[in-house]
Amino acid sequence: MLLVLLFTILIIVALCIYYIKYIALPSPVIEYSIKFSTNNSANNKRKILIYTTKFKNKEQQIFNKYNIDKTLQEFYFNNNKHPKEFILGKDKDTQKVYFSELNGTIYGLAKKKNFYFDFYKYEFREYKPIKNIDKSLIDKFLGLELSNQLYKIINNKFRKITTFEKYENKKITSYHFNFKFTQVVSFYNELKQLLTLFNCNTNDFESWFNKNKNLYIAWIGITKKNNEFEITFYYRPNPL
């Protein structure tokens, strides 16, 4: 009787280990973002799922769970080497897949719906980490006057240890500043000043702030498109 009980326990333990290792999917870190621009209402329908552990050999199950586009899947499987992070993104009609490598660079592909016509296109993205960024890079990107005003607002807030330079189709389109992690409620003035500085529509700012003031800013992105700017706040429920 005792042997039967021990055997049953061993079978249950083995099944649990198999489930955890091969079937159960890991829980991602969820990061939200809101994008402000000059002429449009803010886009707050943006979310990414960041898998940092236990995702290897389970990517196909995760892709299936979220019905990810086949071309995005192929991009991931054909290009990753030693992924540190596995990331899925959703932005209105856009799907995104990213992975970060050991050198800190993040590679991604986005499937975007054409604004005017009913078809999709794919855009390659690359985020290159810059350690202890030199302000001259931001001067060149923004112009000296805007760069000086930007640094007055955020210089004592962002962590200079890592800034990301974003490339879309091999062209620099934005910089992402690390704010890990500043609670939104303590950052009201700076966030509002940033939107004003870059001439963004702020109609949706107060409602967003009041809803998310107890969350945490992770990154702030500044994107330049056709001589206009977009400001994106990336935030999380927990400082992770």
PDB file of C-alpha atoms in Angstrom:
ATOM      1  CA  MET A   1       0.000   0.000   0.000  1.00  0.00           C
ATOM      2  CA  LEU A   2       2.815   2.365   0.930  1.00  0.00           C
ATOM      3  CA  LEU A   3       4.613   1.631  -2.353  1.00  0.00           C
ATOM      4  CA  VAL A   4       1.449   2.416  -4.318  1.00  0.00           C
ATOM      5  CA  LEU A   5       1.086   5.731  -2.474  1.00  0.00           C
ATOM      6  CA  LEU A   6       4.724   6.667  -3.085  1.00  0.00           C
ATOM      7  CA  PHE A   7       4.431   5.726  -6.757  1.00  0.00           C
ATOM      8  CA  THR A   8       1.282   7.843  -7.088  1.00  0.00           C
ATOM      9  CA  ILE A   9       3.035  10.826  -5.482  1.00  0.00           C
ATOM     10  CA  LEU A  10       6.011  10.448  -7.835  1.00  0.00           C
ATOM     11  CA  ILE A  11       3.685  10.359 -10.861  1.00  0.00           C
ATOM     12  CA  ILE A  12       1.901  13.518  -9.682  1.00  0.00           C
ATOM     13  CA  VAL A  13       5.209  15.325  -9.091  1.00  0.00           C
ATOM     14  CA  ALA A  14       6.494  14.259 -12.522  1.00  0.00           C
ATOM     15  CA  LEU A  15       3.310  15.493 -14.209  1.00  0.00           C
ATOM     16  CA  CYS A  16       3.570  18.827 -12.376  1.00  0.00           C
ATOM     17  CA  ILE A  17       7.186  19.252 -13.478  1.00  0.00           C
ATOM     18  CA  TYR A  18       6.264  18.367 -17.077  1.00  0.00           C
ATOM     19  CA  TYR A  19       3.385  20.852 -17.040  1.00  0.00           C
ATOM     20  CA  ILE A  20       5.527  23.670 -15.666  1.00  0.00           C
ATOM     21  CA  LYS A  21       8.418  22.985 -18.050  1.00  0.00           C
ATOM     22  CA  TYR A  22       6.589  22.207 -21.280  1.00  0.00           C
ATOM     23  CA  ILE A  23       2.964  23.346 -21.084  1.00  0.00           C
ATOM     24  CA  ALA A  24       2.418  26.220 -18.635  1.00  0.00           C
ATOM     25  CA  LEU A  25       3.147  29.610 -20.151  1.00  0.00           C
ATOM     26  CA  PRO A  26       5.157  32.227 -18.237  1.00  0.00           C
ATOM     27  CA  SER A  27       3.548  35.430 -17.022  1.00  0.00           C
ATOM     28  CA  PRO A  28       4.730  38.548 -18.865  1.00  0.00           C
ATOM     29  CA  VAL A  29       5.443  42.012 -17.530  1.00  0.00           C
ATOM     30  CA  ILE A  30       2.757  44.304 -18.936  1.00  0.00           C
ATOM     31  CA  GLU A  31       3.763  47.766 -20.111  1.00  0.00           C
ATOM     32  CA  TYR A  32       1.271  50.335 -21.410  1.00  0.00           C
ATOM     33  CA  SER A  33       1.989  53.494 -23.342  1.00  0.00           C
ATOM     34  CA  ILE A  34       0.243  56.618 -24.556  1.00  0.00           C
ATOM     35  CA  LYS A  35       1.401  58.655 -27.542  1.00  0.00           C
ATOM     36  CA  PHE A  36       0.785  62.398 -27.876  1.00  0.00           C
ATOM     37  CA  SER A  37       1.185  64.280 -31.147  1.00  0.00           C
ATOM     38  CA  THR A  38       0.486  67.741 -32.525  1.00  0.00           C
ATOM     39  CA  ASN A  39      -2.716  67.301 -34.494  1.00  0.00           C
ATOM     40  CA  ASN A  40      -4.304  64.081 -33.233  1.00  0.00           C
ATOM     41  CA  SER A  41      -5.925  62.881 -30.043  1.00  0.00           C
ATOM     42  CA  ALA A  42      -3.668  60.831 -27.805  1.00  0.00           C
ATOM     43  CA  ASN A  43      -3.327  57.142 -28.685  1.00  0.00           C
ATOM     44  CA  ASN A  44      -3.673  55.112 -25.493  1.00  0.00           C
ATOM     45  CA  LYS A  45      -4.514  51.778 -27.131  1.00  0.00           C
ATOM     46  CA  ARG A  46      -0.939  50.548 -26.825  1.00  0.00           C
ATOM     47  CA  LYS A  47       0.379  47.619 -24.802  1.00  0.00           C
ATOM     48  CA  ILE A  48       3.346  45.264 -24.819  1.00  0.00           C
ATOM     49  CA  LEU A  49       3.898  41.925 -23.099  1.00  0.00           C
ATOM     50  CA  ILE A  50       7.499  41.431 -21.962  1.00  0.00           C
ATOM     51  CA  TYR A  51       8.686  37.880 -21.299  1.00  0.00           C
ATOM     52  CA  THR A  52      11.982  37.842 -19.421  1.00  0.00           C
ATOM     53  CA  THR A  53      12.162  34.271 -18.086  1.00  0.00           C
ATOM     54  CA  LYS A  54      10.950  30.767 -18.948  1.00  0.00           C
ATOM     55  CA  PHE A  55       9.810  31.724 -22.455  1.00  0.00           C
ATOM     56  CA  LYS A  56      12.374  29.736 -24.439  1.00  0.00           C
ATOM     57  CA  ASN A  57      10.887  26.826 -26.406  1.00  0.00           C
ATOM     58  CA  LYS A  58       7.420  28.195 -25.614  1.00  0.00           C
ATOM     59  CA  GLU A  59       7.377  31.027 -28.123  1.00  0.00           C
ATOM     60  CA  GLN A  60       5.165  29.126 -30.566  1.00  0.00           C
ATOM     61  CA  GLN A  61       2.557  28.515 -27.870  1.00  0.00           C
ATOM     62  CA  ILE A  62       2.632  32.215 -26.973  1.00  0.00           C
ATOM     63  CA  PHE A  63       2.322  33.214 -30.639  1.00  0.00           C
ATOM     64  CA  ASN A  64      -0.667  30.894 -30.984  1.00  0.00           C
ATOM     65  CA  LYS A  65      -2.303  32.240 -27.842  1.00  0.00           C
ATOM     66  CA  TYR A  66      -2.259  35.814 -29.187  1.00  0.00           C
ATOM     67  CA  ASN A  67      -2.854  34.943 -32.855  1.00  0.00           C
ATOM     68  CA  ILE A  68       0.348  36.633 -34.025  1.00  0.00           C
ATOM     69  CA  ASP A  69       0.900  37.163 -37.750  1.00  0.00           C
ATOM     70  CA  LYS A  70       2.968  34.417 -39.451  1.00  0.00           C
ATOM     71  CA  THR A  71       5.491  36.830 -40.960  1.00  0.00           C
ATOM     72  CA  LEU A  72       6.202  38.255 -37.503  1.00  0.00           C
ATOM     73  CA  GLN A  73       6.678  34.739 -36.179  1.00  0.00           C
ATOM     74  CA  GLU A  74       9.135  33.915 -38.966  1.00  0.00           C
ATOM     75  CA  PHE A  75      11.049  37.128 -38.269  1.00  0.00           C
ATOM     76  CA  TYR A  76      11.542  36.060 -34.655  1.00  0.00           C
ATOM     77  CA  PHE A  77      12.519  32.442 -35.326  1.00  0.00           C
ATOM     78  CA  ASN A  78      14.838  33.308 -38.228  1.00  0.00           C
ATOM     79  CA  ASN A  79      16.715  36.149 -36.521  1.00  0.00           C
ATOM     80  CA  ASN A  80      17.025  35.633 -32.775  1.00  0.00           C
ATOM     81  CA  LYS A  81      20.272  34.124 -31.485  1.00  0.00           C
ATOM     82  CA  HIS A  82      20.386  34.390 -27.696  1.00  0.00           C
ATOM     83  CA  PRO A  83      17.241  36.319 -26.744  1.00  0.00           C
ATOM     84  CA  LYS A  84      17.163  37.891 -23.296  1.00  0.00           C
ATOM     85  CA  GLU A  85      13.615  39.159 -23.728  1.00  0.00           C
ATOM     86  CA  PHE A  86      10.705  38.155 -25.933  1.00  0.00           C
ATOM     87  CA  ILE A  87       8.158  40.931 -26.489  1.00  0.00           C
ATOM     88  CA  LEU A  88       4.752  41.164 -28.160  1.00  0.00           C
ATOM     89  CA  GLY A  89       3.096  44.498 -28.882  1.00  0.00           C
ATOM     90  CA  LYS A  90      -0.361  45.721 -29.840  1.00  0.00           C
ATOM     91  CA  ASP A  91      -1.223  49.226 -31.062  1.00  0.00           C
ATOM     92  CA  LYS A  92      -4.700  49.592 -32.577  1.00  0.00           C
ATOM     93  CA  ASP A  93      -4.383  47.648 -35.872  1.00  0.00           C
ATOM     94  CA  THR A  94      -0.633  47.120 -35.487  1.00  0.00           C
ATOM     95  CA  GLN A  95       1.039  43.920 -34.243  1.00  0.00           C
ATOM     96  CA  LYS A  96       4.673  43.917 -33.141  1.00  0.00           C
ATOM     97  CA  VAL A  97       7.267  41.319 -32.197  1.00  0.00           C
ATOM     98  CA  TYR A  98      10.560  42.214 -30.524  1.00  0.00           C
ATOM     99  CA  PHE A  99      13.496  40.431 -28.939  1.00  0.00           C
ATOM    100  CA  SER A 100      16.552  41.722 -27.146  1.00  0.00           C
ATOM    101  CA  GLU A 101      19.966  40.145 -27.538  1.00  0.00           C
ATOM    102  CA  LEU A 102      22.919  39.816 -25.169  1.00  0.00           C
ATOM    103  CA  ASN A 103      24.425  43.106 -26.418  1.00  0.00           C
ATOM    104  CA  GLY A 104      21.289  44.954 -25.247  1.00  0.00           C
ATOM    105  CA  THR A 105      20.027  45.757 -28.747  1.00  0.00           C
ATOM    106  CA  ILE A 106      16.313  45.228 -29.334  1.00  0.00           C
ATOM    107  CA  TYR A 107      15.172  44.069 -32.776  1.00  0.00           C
ATOM    108  CA  GLY A 108      11.573  44.159 -33.920  1.00  0.00           C
ATOM    109  CA  LEU A 109       9.133  43.907 -36.779  1.00  0.00           C
ATOM    110  CA  ALA A 110       5.750  45.635 -36.931  1.00  0.00           C
ATOM    111  CA  LYS A 111       2.772  44.813 -39.113  1.00  0.00           C
ATOM    112  CA  LYS A 112       0.957  48.102 -39.757  1.00  0.00           C
ATOM    113  CA  LYS A 113      -2.247  48.853 -41.580  1.00  0.00           C
ATOM    114  CA  ASN A 114      -1.899  51.495 -44.265  1.00  0.00           C
ATOM    115  CA  PHE A 115      -3.739  54.666 -43.251  1.00  0.00           C
ATOM    116  CA  TYR A 116      -5.267  55.317 -46.673  1.00  0.00           C
ATOM    117  CA  PHE A 117      -5.576  51.862 -48.234  1.00  0.00           C
ATOM    118  CA  ASP A 118      -6.787  48.525 -46.942  1.00  0.00           C
ATOM    119  CA  PHE A 119      -3.497  46.638 -46.851  1.00  0.00           C
ATOM    120  CA  TYR A 120      -0.667  45.988 -44.394  1.00  0.00           C
ATOM    121  CA  LYS A 121       3.022  46.714 -44.524  1.00  0.00           C
ATOM    122  CA  TYR A 122       5.969  45.577 -42.400  1.00  0.00           C
ATOM    123  CA  GLU A 123       8.500  47.848 -40.713  1.00  0.00           C
ATOM    124  CA  PHE A 124      11.794  46.758 -39.204  1.00  0.00           C
ATOM    125  CA  ARG A 125      12.782  48.430 -35.915  1.00  0.00           C
ATOM    126  CA  GLU A 126      16.047  48.432 -34.016  1.00  0.00           C
ATOM    127  CA  TYR A 127      16.723  49.956 -30.596  1.00  0.00           C
ATOM    128  CA  LYS A 128      20.422  50.487 -29.893  1.00  0.00           C
ATOM    129  CA  PRO A 129      21.450  51.087 -26.272  1.00  0.00           C
ATOM    130  CA  ILE A 130      23.709  54.052 -25.565  1.00  0.00           C
ATOM    131  CA  LYS A 131      25.578  54.069 -22.265  1.00  0.00           C
ATOM    132  CA  ASN A 132      25.911  57.465 -20.583  1.00  0.00           C
ATOM    133  CA  ILE A 133      24.546  59.349 -23.558  1.00  0.00           C
ATOM    134  CA  ASP A 134      26.362  62.436 -24.819  1.00  0.00           C
ATOM    135  CA  LYS A 135      24.001  65.412 -25.056  1.00  0.00           C
ATOM    136  CA  SER A 136      25.487  66.295 -28.464  1.00  0.00           C
ATOM    137  CA  LEU A 137      23.477  63.411 -29.957  1.00  0.00           C
ATOM    138  CA  ILE A 138      20.257  64.968 -28.708  1.00  0.00           C
ATOM    139  CA  ASP A 139      21.419  68.417 -29.873  1.00  0.00           C
ATOM    140  CA  LYS A 140      21.816  66.995 -33.377  1.00  0.00           C
ATOM    141  CA  PHE A 141      18.456  65.214 -33.284  1.00  0.00           C
ATOM    142  CA  LEU A 142      16.345  68.044 -31.847  1.00  0.00           C
ATOM    143  CA  GLY A 143      18.364  71.167 -32.470  1.00  0.00           C
ATOM    144  CA  LEU A 144      20.280  72.955 -29.719  1.00  0.00           C
ATOM    145  CA  GLU A 145      17.431  75.130 -28.418  1.00  0.00           C
ATOM    146  CA  LEU A 146      14.949  72.259 -27.999  1.00  0.00           C
ATOM    147  CA  SER A 147      17.653  70.017 -26.585  1.00  0.00           C
ATOM    148  CA  ASN A 148      18.597  72.588 -23.933  1.00  0.00           C
ATOM    149  CA  GLN A 149      14.986  73.028 -22.888  1.00  0.00           C
ATOM    150  CA  LEU A 150      14.468  69.259 -22.784  1.00  0.00           C
ATOM    151  CA  TYR A 151      17.448  68.791 -20.479  1.00  0.00           C
ATOM    152  CA  LYS A 152      16.184  71.507 -18.156  1.00  0.00           C
ATOM    153  CA  ILE A 153      13.012  69.488 -17.710  1.00  0.00           C
ATOM    154  CA  ILE A 154      14.340  65.933 -17.421  1.00  0.00           C
ATOM    155  CA  ASN A 155      18.051  66.165 -16.602  1.00  0.00           C
ATOM    156  CA  ASN A 156      17.628  65.258 -12.928  1.00  0.00           C
ATOM    157  CA  LYS A 157      14.997  62.619 -13.622  1.00  0.00           C
ATOM    158  CA  PHE A 158      16.205  60.247 -16.307  1.00  0.00           C
ATOM    159  CA  ARG A 159      18.884  57.615 -15.771  1.00  0.00           C
ATOM    160  CA  LYS A 160      21.755  58.350 -18.123  1.00  0.00           C
ATOM    161  CA  ILE A 161      23.077  54.804 -17.732  1.00  0.00           C
ATOM    162  CA  THR A 162      21.027  53.634 -20.744  1.00  0.00           C
ATOM    163  CA  THR A 163      19.218  55.545 -23.474  1.00  0.00           C
ATOM    164  CA  PHE A 164      17.874  53.845 -26.598  1.00  0.00           C
ATOM    165  CA  GLU A 165      18.311  55.160 -30.110  1.00  0.00           C
ATOM    166  CA  LYS A 166      15.461  53.866 -32.283  1.00  0.00           C
ATOM    167  CA  TYR A 167      15.905  53.075 -35.968  1.00  0.00           C
ATOM    168  CA  GLU A 168      13.043  52.397 -38.374  1.00  0.00           C
ATOM    169  CA  ASN A 169      14.222  50.956 -41.674  1.00  0.00           C
ATOM    170  CA  LYS A 170      17.776  51.989 -40.684  1.00  0.00           C
ATOM    171  CA  LYS A 171      16.919  55.650 -40.024  1.00  0.00           C
ATOM    172  CA  ILE A 172      17.001  57.255 -36.547  1.00  0.00           C
ATOM    173  CA  THR A 173      13.458  58.262 -35.662  1.00  0.00           C
ATOM    174  CA  SER A 174      13.476  58.606 -31.874  1.00  0.00           C
ATOM    175  CA  TYR A 175      15.269  58.481 -28.550  1.00  0.00           C
ATOM    176  CA  HIS A 176      13.956  56.664 -25.508  1.00  0.00           C
ATOM    177  CA  PHE A 177      14.967  57.909 -22.065  1.00  0.00           C
ATOM    178  CA  ASN A 178      15.044  55.593 -19.059  1.00  0.00           C
ATOM    179  CA  PHE A 179      12.972  56.637 -16.005  1.00  0.00           C
ATOM    180  CA  LYS A 180      12.957  53.353 -14.060  1.00  0.00           C
ATOM    181  CA  PHE A 181      10.827  54.022 -12.199  1.00  0.00           C
ATOM    182  CA  THR A 182       9.208  57.366 -11.398  1.00  0.00           C
ATOM    183  CA  GLN A 183       5.650  57.357 -10.107  1.00  0.00           C
ATOM    184  CA  VAL A 184       3.379  59.293 -12.459  1.00  0.00           C
ATOM    185  CA  VAL A 185       1.876  61.377  -9.638  1.00  0.00           C
ATOM    186  CA  SER A 186       5.283  62.865  -8.773  1.00  0.00           C
ATOM    187  CA  PHE A 187       6.039  63.718 -12.388  1.00  0.00           C
ATOM    188  CA  TYR A 188       3.027  65.850 -13.338  1.00  0.00           C
ATOM    189  CA  ASN A 189       4.810  69.132 -14.050  1.00  0.00           C
ATOM    190  CA  GLU A 190       7.597  67.571 -16.104  1.00  0.00           C
ATOM    191  CA  LEU A 191       5.221  65.497 -18.232  1.00  0.00           C
ATOM    192  CA  LYS A 192       3.008  68.490 -18.950  1.00  0.00           C
ATOM    193  CA  GLN A 193       6.041  70.655 -19.777  1.00  0.00           C
ATOM    194  CA  LEU A 194       7.321  68.051 -22.230  1.00  0.00           C
ATOM    195  CA  LEU A 195       4.041  68.008 -24.126  1.00  0.00           C
ATOM    196  CA  THR A 196       3.950  71.791 -24.254  1.00  0.00           C
ATOM    197  CA  LEU A 197       7.593  72.011 -25.338  1.00  0.00           C
ATOM    198  CA  PHE A 198       6.974  69.739 -28.320  1.00  0.00           C
ATOM    199  CA  ASN A 199       3.653  71.374 -29.236  1.00  0.00           C
ATOM    200  CA  CYS A 200       1.568  68.265 -28.528  1.00  0.00           C
ATOM    201  CA  ASN A 201      -2.190  68.169 -28.175  1.00  0.00           C
ATOM    202  CA  THR A 202      -2.779  67.947 -24.402  1.00  0.00           C
ATOM    203  CA  ASN A 203      -6.559  67.522 -24.392  1.00  0.00           C
ATOM    204  CA  ASP A 204      -6.302  63.945 -23.126  1.00  0.00           C
ATOM    205  CA  PHE A 205      -3.488  64.487 -20.650  1.00  0.00           C
ATOM    206  CA  GLU A 206      -5.490  65.275 -17.501  1.00  0.00           C
ATOM    207  CA  SER A 207      -7.827  62.292 -17.850  1.00  0.00           C
ATOM    208  CA  TRP A 208      -4.862  59.979 -18.527  1.00  0.00           C
ATOM    209  CA  PHE A 209      -2.964  61.400 -15.561  1.00  0.00           C
ATOM    210  CA  ASN A 210      -5.858  61.035 -13.128  1.00  0.00           C
ATOM    211  CA  LYS A 211      -6.450  57.444 -14.204  1.00  0.00           C
ATOM    212  CA  ASN A 212      -2.789  56.370 -14.047  1.00  0.00           C
ATOM    213  CA  LYS A 213      -1.174  58.632 -11.450  1.00  0.00           C
ATOM    214  CA  ASN A 214      -0.326  55.733  -9.145  1.00  0.00           C
ATOM    215  CA  LEU A 215       1.501  53.806 -11.878  1.00  0.00           C
ATOM    216  CA  TYR A 216       5.179  54.137 -12.819  1.00  0.00           C
ATOM    217  CA  ILE A 217       6.880  55.778 -15.796  1.00  0.00           C
ATOM    218  CA  ALA A 218       9.456  53.415 -17.313  1.00  0.00           C
ATOM    219  CA  TRP A 219      10.482  55.281 -20.474  1.00  0.00           C
ATOM    220  CA  ILE A 220       9.739  58.450 -22.383  1.00  0.00           C
ATOM    221  CA  GLY A 221      10.144  58.398 -26.153  1.00  0.00           C
ATOM    222  CA  ILE A 222      10.650  61.441 -28.375  1.00  0.00           C
ATOM    223  CA  THR A 223       9.945  60.732 -32.038  1.00  0.00           C
ATOM    224  CA  LYS A 224      10.551  63.097 -34.936  1.00  0.00           C
ATOM    225  CA  LYS A 225       8.349  62.747 -38.031  1.00  0.00           C
ATOM    226  CA  ASN A 226       8.149  65.277 -40.842  1.00  0.00           C
ATOM    227  CA  ASN A 227       9.517  68.033 -38.572  1.00  0.00           C
ATOM    228  CA  GLU A 228       6.831  67.357 -35.956  1.00  0.00           C
ATOM    229  CA  PHE A 229       7.205  65.471 -32.708  1.00  0.00           C
ATOM    230  CA  GLU A 230       5.438  62.670 -30.899  1.00  0.00           C
ATOM    231  CA  ILE A 231       5.908  62.111 -27.180  1.00  0.00           C
ATOM    232  CA  THR A 232       5.239  58.657 -25.748  1.00  0.00           C
ATOM    233  CA  PHE A 233       4.973  57.780 -22.063  1.00  0.00           C
ATOM    234  CA  TYR A 234       5.615  54.112 -21.237  1.00  0.00           C
ATOM    235  CA  TYR A 235       4.270  53.052 -17.857  1.00  0.00           C
ATOM    236  CA  ARG A 236       3.698  49.965 -15.731  1.00  0.00           C
ATOM    237  CA  PRO A 237       1.501  48.959 -12.785  1.00  0.00           C
ATOM    238  CA  ASN A 238       4.585  47.983 -10.757  1.00  0.00           C
ATOM    239  CA  PRO A 239       8.199  49.221 -10.621  1.00  0.00           C
ATOM    240  CA  LEU A 240       9.692  46.109 -12.225  1.00  0.00           C
TER     241      LEU A 240
END
